[in-house]
PDB file of C-alpha atoms in Angstrom:
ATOM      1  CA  UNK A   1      11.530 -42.907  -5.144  1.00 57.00           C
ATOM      2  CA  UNK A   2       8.780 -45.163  -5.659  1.00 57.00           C
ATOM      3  CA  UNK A   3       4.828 -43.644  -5.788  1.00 62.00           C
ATOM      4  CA  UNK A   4       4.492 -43.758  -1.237  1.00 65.00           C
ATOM      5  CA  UNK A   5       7.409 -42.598  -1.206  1.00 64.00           C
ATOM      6  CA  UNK A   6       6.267 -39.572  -2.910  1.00 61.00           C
ATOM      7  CA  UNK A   7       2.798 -39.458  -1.698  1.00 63.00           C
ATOM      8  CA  UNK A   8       4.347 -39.167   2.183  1.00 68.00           C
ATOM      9  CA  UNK A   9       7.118 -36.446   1.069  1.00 65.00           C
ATOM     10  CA  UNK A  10       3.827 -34.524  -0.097  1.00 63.00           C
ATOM     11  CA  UNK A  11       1.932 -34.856   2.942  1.00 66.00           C
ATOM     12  CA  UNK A  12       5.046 -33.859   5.161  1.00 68.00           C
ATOM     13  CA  UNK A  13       5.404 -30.635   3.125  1.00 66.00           C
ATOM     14  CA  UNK A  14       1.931 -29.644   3.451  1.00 60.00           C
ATOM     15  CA  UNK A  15       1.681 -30.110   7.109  1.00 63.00           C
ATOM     16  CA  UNK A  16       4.755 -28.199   7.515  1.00 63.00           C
ATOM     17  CA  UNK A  17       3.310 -25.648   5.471  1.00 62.00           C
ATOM     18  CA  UNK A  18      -0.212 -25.610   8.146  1.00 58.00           C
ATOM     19  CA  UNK A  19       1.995 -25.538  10.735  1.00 57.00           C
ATOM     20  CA  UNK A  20       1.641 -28.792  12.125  1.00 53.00           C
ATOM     21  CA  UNK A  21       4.307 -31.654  12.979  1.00 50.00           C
ATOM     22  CA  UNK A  22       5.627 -32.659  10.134  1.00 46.00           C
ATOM     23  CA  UNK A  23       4.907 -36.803  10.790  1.00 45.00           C
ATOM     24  CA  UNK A  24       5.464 -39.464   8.368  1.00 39.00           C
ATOM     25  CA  UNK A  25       2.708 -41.552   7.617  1.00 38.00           C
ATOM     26  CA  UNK A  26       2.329 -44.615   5.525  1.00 35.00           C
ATOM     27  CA  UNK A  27      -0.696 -44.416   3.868  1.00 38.00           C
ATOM     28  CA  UNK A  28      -2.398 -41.574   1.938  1.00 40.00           C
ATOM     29  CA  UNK A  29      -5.789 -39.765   3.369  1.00 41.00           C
ATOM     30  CA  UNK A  30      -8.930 -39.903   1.547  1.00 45.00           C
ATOM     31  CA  UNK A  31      -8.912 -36.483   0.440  1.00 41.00           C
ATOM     32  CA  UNK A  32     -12.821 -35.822   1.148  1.00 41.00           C
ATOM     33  CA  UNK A  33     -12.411 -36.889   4.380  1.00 42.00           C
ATOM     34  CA  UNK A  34      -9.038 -34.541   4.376  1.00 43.00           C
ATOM     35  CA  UNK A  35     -11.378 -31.478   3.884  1.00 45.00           C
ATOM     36  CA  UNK A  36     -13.642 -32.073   6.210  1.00 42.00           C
ATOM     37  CA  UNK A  37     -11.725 -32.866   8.966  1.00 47.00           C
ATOM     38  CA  UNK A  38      -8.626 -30.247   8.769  1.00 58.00           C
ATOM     39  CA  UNK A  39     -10.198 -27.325   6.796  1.00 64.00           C
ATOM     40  CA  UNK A  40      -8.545 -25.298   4.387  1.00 71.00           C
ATOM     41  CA  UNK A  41      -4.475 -24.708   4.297  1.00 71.00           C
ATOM     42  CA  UNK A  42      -3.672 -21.631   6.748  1.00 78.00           C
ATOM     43  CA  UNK A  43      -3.101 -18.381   4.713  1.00 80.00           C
ATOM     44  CA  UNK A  44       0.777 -18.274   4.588  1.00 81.00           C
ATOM     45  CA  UNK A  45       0.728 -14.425   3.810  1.00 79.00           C
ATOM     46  CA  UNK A  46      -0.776 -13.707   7.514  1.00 81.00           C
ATOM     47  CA  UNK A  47       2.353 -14.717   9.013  1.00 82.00           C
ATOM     48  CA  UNK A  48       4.516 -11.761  10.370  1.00 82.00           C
ATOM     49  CA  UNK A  49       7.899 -12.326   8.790  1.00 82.00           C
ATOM     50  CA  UNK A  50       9.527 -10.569  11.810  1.00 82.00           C
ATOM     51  CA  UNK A  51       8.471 -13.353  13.951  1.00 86.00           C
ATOM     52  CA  UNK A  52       9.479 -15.963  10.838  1.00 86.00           C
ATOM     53  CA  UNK A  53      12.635 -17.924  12.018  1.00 87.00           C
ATOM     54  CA  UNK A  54      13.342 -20.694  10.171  1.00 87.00           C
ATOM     55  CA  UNK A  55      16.812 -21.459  10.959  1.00 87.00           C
ATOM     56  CA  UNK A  56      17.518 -25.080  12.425  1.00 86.00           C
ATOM     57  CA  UNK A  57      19.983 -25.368  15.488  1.00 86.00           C
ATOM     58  CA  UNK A  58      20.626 -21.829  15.128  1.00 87.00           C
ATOM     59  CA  UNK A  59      24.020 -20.755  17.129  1.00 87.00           C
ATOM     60  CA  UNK A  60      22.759 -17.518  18.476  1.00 87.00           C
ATOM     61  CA  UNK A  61      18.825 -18.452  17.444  1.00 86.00           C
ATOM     62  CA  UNK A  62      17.570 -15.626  20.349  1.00 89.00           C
ATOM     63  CA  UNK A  63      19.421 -12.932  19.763  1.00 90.00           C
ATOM     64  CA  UNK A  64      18.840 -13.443  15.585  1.00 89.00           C
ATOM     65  CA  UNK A  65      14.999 -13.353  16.826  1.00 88.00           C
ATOM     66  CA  UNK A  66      15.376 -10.185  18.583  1.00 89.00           C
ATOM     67  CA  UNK A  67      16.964  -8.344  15.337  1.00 88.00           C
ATOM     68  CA  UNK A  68      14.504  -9.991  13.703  1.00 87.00           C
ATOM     69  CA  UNK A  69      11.947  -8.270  15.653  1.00 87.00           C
ATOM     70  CA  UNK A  70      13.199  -4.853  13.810  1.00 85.00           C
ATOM     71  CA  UNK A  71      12.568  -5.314  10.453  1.00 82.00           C
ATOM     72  CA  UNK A  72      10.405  -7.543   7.842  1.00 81.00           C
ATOM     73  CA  UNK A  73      13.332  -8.386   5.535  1.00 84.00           C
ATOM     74  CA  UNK A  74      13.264 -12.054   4.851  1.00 85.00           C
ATOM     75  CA  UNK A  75      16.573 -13.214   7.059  1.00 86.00           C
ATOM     76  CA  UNK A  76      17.036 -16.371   8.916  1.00 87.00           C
ATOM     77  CA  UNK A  77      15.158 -18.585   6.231  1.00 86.00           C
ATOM     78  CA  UNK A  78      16.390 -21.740   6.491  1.00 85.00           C
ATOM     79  CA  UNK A  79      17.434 -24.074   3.776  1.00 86.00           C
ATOM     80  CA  UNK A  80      16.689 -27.628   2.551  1.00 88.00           C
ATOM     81  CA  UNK A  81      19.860 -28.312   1.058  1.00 87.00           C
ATOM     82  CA  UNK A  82      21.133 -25.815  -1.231  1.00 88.00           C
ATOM     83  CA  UNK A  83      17.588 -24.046  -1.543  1.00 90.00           C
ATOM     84  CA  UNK A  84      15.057 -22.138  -0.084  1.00 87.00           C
ATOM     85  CA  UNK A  85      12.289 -23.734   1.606  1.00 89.00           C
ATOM     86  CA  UNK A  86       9.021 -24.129   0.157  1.00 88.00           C
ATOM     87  CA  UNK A  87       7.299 -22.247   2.621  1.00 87.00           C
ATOM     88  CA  UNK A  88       9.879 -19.253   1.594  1.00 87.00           C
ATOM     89  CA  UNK A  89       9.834 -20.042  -2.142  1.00 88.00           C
ATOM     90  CA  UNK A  90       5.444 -20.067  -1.679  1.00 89.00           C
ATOM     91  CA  UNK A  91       5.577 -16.859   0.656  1.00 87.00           C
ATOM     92  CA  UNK A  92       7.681 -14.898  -1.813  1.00 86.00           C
ATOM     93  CA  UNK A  93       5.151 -15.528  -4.752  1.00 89.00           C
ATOM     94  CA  UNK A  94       1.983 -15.121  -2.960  1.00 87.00           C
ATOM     95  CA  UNK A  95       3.766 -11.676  -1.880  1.00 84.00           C
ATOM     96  CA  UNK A  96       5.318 -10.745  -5.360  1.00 86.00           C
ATOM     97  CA  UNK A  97       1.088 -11.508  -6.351  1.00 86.00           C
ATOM     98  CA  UNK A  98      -0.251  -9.465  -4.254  1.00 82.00           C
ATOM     99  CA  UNK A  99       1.860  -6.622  -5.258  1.00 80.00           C
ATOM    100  CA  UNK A 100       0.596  -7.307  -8.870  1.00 81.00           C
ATOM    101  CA  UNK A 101      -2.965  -7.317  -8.519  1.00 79.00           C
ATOM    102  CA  UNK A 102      -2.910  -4.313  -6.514  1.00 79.00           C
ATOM    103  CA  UNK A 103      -1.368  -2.371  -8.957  1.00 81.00           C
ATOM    104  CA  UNK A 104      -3.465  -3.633 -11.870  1.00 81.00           C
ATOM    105  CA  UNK A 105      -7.109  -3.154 -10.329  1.00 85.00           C
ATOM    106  CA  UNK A 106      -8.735  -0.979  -9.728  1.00 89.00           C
ATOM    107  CA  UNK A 107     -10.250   0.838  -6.158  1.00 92.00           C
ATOM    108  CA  UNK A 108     -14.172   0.292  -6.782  1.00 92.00           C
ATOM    109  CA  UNK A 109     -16.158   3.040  -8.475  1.00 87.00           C
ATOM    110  CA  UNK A 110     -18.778   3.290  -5.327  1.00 94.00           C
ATOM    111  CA  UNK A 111     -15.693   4.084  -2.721  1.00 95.00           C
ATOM    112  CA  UNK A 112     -15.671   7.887  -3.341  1.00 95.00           C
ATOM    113  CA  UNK A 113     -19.729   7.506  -3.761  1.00 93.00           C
ATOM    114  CA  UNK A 114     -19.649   5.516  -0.339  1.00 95.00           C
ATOM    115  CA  UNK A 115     -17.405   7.924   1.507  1.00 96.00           C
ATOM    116  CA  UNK A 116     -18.703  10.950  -0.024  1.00 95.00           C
ATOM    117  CA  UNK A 117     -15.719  12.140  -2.473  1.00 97.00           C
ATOM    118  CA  UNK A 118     -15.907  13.957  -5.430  1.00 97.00           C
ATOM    119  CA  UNK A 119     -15.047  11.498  -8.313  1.00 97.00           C
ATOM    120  CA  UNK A 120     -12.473  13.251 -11.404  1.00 97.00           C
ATOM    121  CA  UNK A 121     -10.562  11.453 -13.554  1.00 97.00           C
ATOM    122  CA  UNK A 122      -7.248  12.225 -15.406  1.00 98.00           C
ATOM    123  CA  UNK A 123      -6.852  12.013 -18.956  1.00 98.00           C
ATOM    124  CA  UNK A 124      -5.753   8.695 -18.990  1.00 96.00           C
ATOM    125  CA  UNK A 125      -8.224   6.022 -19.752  1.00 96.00           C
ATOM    126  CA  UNK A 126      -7.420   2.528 -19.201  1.00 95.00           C
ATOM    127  CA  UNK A 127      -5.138   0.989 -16.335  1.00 93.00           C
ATOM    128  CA  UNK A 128      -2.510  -0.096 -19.036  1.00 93.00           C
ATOM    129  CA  UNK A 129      -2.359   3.888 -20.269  1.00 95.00           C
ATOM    130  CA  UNK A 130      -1.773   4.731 -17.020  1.00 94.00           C
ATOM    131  CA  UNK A 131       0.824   2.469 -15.968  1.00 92.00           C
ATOM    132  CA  UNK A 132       2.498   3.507 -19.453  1.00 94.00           C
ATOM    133  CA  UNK A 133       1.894   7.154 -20.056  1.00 95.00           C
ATOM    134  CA  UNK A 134       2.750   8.959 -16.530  1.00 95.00           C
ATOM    135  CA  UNK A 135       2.397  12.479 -17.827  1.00 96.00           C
ATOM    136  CA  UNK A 136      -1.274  11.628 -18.677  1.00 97.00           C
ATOM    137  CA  UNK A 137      -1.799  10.786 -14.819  1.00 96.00           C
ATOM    138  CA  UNK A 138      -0.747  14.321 -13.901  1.00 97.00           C
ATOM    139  CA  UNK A 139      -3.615  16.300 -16.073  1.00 97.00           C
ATOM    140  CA  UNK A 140      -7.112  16.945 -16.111  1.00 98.00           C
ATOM    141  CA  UNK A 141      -9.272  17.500 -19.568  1.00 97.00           C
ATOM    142  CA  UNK A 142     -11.496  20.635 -19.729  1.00 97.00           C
ATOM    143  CA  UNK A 143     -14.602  18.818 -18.046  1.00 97.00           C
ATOM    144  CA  UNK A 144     -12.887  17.284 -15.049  1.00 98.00           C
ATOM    145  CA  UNK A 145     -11.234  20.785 -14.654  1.00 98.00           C
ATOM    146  CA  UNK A 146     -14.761  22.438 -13.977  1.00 98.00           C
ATOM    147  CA  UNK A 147     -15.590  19.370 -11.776  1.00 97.00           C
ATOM    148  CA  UNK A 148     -12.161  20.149  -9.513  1.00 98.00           C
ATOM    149  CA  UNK A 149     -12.999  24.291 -10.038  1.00 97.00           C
ATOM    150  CA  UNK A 150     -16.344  23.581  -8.459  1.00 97.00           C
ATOM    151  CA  UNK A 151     -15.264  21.410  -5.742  1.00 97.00           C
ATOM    152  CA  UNK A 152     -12.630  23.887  -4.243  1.00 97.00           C
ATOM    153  CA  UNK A 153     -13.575  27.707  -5.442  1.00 95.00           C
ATOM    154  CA  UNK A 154     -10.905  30.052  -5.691  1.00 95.00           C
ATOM    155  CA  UNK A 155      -8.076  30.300  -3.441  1.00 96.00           C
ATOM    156  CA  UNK A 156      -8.687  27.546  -0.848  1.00 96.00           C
ATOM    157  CA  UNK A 157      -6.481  27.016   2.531  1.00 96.00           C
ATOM    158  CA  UNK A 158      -6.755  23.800   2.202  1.00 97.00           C
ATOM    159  CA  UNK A 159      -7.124  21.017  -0.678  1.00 97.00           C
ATOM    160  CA  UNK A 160      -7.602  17.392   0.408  1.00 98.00           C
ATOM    161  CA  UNK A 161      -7.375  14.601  -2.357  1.00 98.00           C
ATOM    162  CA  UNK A 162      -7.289  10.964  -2.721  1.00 98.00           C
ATOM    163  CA  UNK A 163      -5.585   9.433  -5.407  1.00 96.00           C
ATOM    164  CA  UNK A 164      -5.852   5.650  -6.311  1.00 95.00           C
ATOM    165  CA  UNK A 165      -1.822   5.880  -7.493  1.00 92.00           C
ATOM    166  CA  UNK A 166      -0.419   2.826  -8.082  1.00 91.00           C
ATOM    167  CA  UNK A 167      -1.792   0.443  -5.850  1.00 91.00           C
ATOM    168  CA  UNK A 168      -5.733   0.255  -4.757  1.00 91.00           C
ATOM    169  CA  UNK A 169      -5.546  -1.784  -1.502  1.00 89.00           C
ATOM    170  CA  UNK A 170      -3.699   1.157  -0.164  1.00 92.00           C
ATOM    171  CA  UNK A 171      -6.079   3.276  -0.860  1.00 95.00           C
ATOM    172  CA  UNK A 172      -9.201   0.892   0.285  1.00 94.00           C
ATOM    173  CA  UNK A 173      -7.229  -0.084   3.783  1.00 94.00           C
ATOM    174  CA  UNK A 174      -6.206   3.316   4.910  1.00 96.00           C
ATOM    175  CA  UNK A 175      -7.124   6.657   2.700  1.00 96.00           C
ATOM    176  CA  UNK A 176     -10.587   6.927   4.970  1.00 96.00           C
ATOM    177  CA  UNK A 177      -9.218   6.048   8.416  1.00 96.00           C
ATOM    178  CA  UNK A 178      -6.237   8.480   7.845  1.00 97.00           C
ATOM    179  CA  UNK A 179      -8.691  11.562   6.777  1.00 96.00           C
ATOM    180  CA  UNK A 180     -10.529  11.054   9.336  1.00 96.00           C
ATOM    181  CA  UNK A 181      -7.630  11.620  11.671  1.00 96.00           C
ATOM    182  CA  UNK A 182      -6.707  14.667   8.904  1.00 97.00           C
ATOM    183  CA  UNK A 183     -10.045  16.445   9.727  1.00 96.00           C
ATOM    184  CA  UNK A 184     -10.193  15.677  12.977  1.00 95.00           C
ATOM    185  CA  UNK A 185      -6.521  17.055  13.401  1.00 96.00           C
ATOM    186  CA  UNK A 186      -7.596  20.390  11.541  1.00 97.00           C
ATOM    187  CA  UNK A 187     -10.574  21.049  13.524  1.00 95.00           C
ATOM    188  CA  UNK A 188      -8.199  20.986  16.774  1.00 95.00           C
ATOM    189  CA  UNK A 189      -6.370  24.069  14.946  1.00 95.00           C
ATOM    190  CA  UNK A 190      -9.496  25.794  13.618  1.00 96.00           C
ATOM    191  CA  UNK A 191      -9.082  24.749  10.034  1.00 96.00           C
ATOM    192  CA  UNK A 192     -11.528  22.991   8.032  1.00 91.00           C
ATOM    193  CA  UNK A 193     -10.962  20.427   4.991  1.00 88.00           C
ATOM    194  CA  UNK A 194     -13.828  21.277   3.131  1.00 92.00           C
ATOM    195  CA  UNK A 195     -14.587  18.445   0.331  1.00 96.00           C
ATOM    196  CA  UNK A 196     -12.474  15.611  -0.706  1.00 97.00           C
ATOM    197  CA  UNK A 197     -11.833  15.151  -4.780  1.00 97.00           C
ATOM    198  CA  UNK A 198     -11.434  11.450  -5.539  1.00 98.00           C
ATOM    199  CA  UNK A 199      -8.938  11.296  -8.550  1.00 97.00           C
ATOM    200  CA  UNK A 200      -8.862   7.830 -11.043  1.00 97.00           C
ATOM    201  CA  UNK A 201      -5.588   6.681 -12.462  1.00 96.00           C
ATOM    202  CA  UNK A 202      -3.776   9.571 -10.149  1.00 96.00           C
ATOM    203  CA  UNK A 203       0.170  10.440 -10.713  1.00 96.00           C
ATOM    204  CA  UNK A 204       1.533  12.797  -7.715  1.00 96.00           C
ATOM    205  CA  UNK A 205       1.700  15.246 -10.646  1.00 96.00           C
ATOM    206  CA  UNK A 206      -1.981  15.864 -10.417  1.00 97.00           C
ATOM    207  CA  UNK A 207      -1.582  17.636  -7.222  1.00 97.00           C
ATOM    208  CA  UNK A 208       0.254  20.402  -9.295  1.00 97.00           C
ATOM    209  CA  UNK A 209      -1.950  21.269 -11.973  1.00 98.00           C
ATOM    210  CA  UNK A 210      -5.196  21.101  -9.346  1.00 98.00           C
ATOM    211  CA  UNK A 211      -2.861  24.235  -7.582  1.00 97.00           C
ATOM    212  CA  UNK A 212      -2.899  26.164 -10.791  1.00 97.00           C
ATOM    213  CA  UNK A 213      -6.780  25.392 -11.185  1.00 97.00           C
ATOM    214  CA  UNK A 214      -7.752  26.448  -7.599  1.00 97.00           C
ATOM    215  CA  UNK A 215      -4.714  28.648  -6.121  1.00 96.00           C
ATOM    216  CA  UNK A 216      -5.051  26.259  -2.770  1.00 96.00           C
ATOM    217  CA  UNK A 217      -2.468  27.170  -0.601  1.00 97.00           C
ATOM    218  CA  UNK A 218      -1.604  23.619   0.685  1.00 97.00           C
ATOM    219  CA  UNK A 219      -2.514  20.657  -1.564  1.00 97.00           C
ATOM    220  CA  UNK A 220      -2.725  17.108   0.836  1.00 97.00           C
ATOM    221  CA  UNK A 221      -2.928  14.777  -1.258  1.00 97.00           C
ATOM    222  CA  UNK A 222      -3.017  10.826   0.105  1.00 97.00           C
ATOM    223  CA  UNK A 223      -2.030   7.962  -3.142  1.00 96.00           C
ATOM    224  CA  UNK A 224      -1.103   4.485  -3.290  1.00 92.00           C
ATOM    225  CA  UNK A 225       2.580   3.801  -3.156  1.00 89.00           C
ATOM    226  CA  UNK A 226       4.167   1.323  -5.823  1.00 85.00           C
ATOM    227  CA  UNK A 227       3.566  -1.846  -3.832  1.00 78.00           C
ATOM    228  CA  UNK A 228       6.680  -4.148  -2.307  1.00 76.00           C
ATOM    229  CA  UNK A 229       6.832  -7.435  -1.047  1.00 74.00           C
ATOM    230  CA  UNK A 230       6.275  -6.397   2.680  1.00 74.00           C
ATOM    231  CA  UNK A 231       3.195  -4.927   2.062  1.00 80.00           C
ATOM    232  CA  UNK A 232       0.195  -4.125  -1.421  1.00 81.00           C
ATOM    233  CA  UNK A 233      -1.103  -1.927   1.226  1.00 88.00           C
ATOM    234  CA  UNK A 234       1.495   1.037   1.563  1.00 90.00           C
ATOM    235  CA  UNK A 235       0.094   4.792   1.253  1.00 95.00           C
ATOM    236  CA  UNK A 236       1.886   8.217   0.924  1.00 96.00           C
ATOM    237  CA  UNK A 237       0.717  11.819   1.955  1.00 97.00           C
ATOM    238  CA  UNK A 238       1.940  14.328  -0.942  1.00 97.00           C
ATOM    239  CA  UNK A 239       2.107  17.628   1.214  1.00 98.00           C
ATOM    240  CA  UNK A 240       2.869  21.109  -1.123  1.00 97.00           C
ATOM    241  CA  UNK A 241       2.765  24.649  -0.310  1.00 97.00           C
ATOM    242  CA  UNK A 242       1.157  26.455  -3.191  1.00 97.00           C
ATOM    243  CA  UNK A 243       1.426  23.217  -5.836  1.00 97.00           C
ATOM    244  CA  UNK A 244       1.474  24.751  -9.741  1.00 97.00           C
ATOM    245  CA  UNK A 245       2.582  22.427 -12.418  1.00 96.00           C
ATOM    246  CA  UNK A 246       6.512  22.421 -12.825  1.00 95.00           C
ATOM    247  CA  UNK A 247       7.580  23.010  -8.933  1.00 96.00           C
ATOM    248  CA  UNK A 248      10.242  21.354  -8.065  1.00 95.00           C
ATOM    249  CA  UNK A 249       9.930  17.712  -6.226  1.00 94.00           C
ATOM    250  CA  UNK A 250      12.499  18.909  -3.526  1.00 95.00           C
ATOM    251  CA  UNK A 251       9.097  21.437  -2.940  1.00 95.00           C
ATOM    252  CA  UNK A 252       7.133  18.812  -1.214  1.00 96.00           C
ATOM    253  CA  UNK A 253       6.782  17.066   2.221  1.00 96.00           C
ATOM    254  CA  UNK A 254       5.996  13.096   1.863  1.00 96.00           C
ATOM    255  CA  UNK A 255       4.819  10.962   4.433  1.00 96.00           C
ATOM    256  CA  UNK A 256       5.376   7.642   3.388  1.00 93.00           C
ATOM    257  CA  UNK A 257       4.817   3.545   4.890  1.00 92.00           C
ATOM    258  CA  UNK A 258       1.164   4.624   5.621  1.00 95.00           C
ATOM    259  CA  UNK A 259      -0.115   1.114   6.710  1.00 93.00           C
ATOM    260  CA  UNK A 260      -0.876  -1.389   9.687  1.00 89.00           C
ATOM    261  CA  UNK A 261       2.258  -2.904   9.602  1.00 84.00           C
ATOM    262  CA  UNK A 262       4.420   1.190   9.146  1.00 88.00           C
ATOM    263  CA  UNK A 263       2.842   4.335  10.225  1.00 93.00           C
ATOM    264  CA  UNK A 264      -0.713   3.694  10.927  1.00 95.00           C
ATOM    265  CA  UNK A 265      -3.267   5.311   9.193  1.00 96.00           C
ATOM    266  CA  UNK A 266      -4.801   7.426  12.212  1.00 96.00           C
ATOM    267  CA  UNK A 267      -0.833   8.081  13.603  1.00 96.00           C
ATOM    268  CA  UNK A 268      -0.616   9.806  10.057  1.00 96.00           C
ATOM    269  CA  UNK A 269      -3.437  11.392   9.699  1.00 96.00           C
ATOM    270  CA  UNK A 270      -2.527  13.191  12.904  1.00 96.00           C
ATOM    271  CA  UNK A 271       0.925  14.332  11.790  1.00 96.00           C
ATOM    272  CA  UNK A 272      -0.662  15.006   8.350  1.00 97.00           C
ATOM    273  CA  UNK A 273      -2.798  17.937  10.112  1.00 97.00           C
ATOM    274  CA  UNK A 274      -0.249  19.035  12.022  1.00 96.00           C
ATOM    275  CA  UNK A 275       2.091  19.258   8.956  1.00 97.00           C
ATOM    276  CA  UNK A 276      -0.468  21.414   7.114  1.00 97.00           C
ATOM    277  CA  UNK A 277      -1.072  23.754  10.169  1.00 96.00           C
ATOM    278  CA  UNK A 278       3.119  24.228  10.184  1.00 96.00           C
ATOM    279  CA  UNK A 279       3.045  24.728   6.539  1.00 97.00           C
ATOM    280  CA  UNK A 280       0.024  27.341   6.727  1.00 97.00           C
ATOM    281  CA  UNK A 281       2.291  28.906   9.401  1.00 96.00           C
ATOM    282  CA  UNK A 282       5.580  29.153   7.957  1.00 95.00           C
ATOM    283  CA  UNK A 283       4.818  29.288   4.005  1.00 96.00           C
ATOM    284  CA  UNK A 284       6.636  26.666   3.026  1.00 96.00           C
ATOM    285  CA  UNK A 285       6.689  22.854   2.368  1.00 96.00           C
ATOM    286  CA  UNK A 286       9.680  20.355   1.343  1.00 95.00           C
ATOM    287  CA  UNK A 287      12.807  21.697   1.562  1.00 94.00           C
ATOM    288  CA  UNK A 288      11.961  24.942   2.614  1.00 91.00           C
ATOM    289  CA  UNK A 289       9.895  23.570   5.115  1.00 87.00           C
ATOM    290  CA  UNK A 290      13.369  22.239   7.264  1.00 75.00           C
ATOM    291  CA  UNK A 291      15.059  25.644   6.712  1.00 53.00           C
TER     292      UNK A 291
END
């Protein structure tokens, strides 16, 4: 393959990768004029893998579509020879680093300040502790104790927290939208939320020993699930009926897939009040909860 050889093989693949006919051309662009003319690449990661079909002179193309329609697992991808194709192979990084970064930064330190949460942190103290030393994410030292003491009193109905867990664009895409829904959910009932404690480098864990600090009855809390490669923006709802550090996991109710492309934030929020109500009701949460 000689050097225009290779220059037009280059071209075709980025077209195809902007989503434009893949033509063969002769002669290589000035690349200035490139810029200015088409713009930037198209953001690959915006592309809704359900409606991804990459399959050429599929036998039953439709009706792969349709169960395509169901899920985002990457099916029907196409080949170029024996591989993947480069818009699969690019997709599946730009995924796999999205994931990553979301679960090594951090949710900015003005969000709880900004949305009016009361800021604790656990007693781990850098991102790599907490991604290595779990039990530390479940605690509180003596100061942040007071701060979580203040916050709730003694003995409150309800305790709502936010937890950045283990991925922060969760947590900045849907914690506010789906306690909004929360309150406005518990107000239907006659319940109030009272204030929302903002909790840094948050394990679910932490739910139990703020429990034994307050003696809340039902402990919401909403945390950033380990991210995937459909989504860095997946949040859960941790839902226990009188949390204390050692219940059992089987104790609580978990709402999980909170995101645009799951359960929508608002949808859970909703069904998030409506759990607590039920839980308020019956006394119970997890397992005991279905019983």
């Amino acid at each position: 393959m000689n050097e225009q050889e290779l220059r037009s093989m280059v071209e075709r693949m980025v077209l195809e990768l902007a989503g434009k006919p893949a033509a063969v051309t002769t002669t290589r662009p000035n690349p200035r004029q490139e810029d200015v003319s088409q713009g930037c690449l198209e953001d690959i990661t915006q592309i809704d893998l359900r409606r991804q079909y990459l399959v050429d002179n599929p036998r039953s193309g439709q009706a792969f579509q349709d169960l395509k329609l169901k899920t985002p697992a990457r099916l029907g991808l196409g080949r170029a020879g024996a591989r993947y194709r480069t818009i699969s192979m690019l997709r599946m990084r730009a995924d796999h680093a999205a994931a990553q970064d979301s679960v090594f930064s951090h949710v900015p330190d003005e969000f709880a300040v900004n949305n009016g949460f009361v800021p604790v942190q656990t007693l781990c103290q850098t991102k790599d502790e907490y991604l290595t030393r779990p039990d530390k994410g479940r605690r509180f030292d003596e100061e942040n104790q007071a701060i979580i003491k203040k916050t709730f009193g003694q003995n409150p109905k309800i305790a709502l927290v936010v937890g950045d867990g283990l991925s922060s664009a969760a947590i900045e895409a849907n914690a506010v939208d789906c306690l909004q829904a929360v309150r406005a959910g518990l107000k239907a009932y006659g319940l109030e939320g009272g204030p929302v404690l903002y909790v840094k480098y948050c394990r679910v864990g932490a739910s139990d020993h703020i429990g034994d600090l307050t003696g809340a009855e039902v402990v919401c809390m909403l945390v950033g699930e380990r991210p995937g490669l459909v989504t860095a923006e997946s949040m859960s709802a941790y839902l226990t009926y009188k949390p204390h550090i050692g219940i059992p996991e089987s104790k609580r109710t978990v709402i999980s897939n909170i995101h645009k492309g799951g359960t929508t934030a608002v949808e859970a929020g909703a069904h998030i009040a409506e759990l607590i109500k039920t839980m308020l009701d019956k006394k119970a949460s997890g397992i005991d909860l279905k019983g």
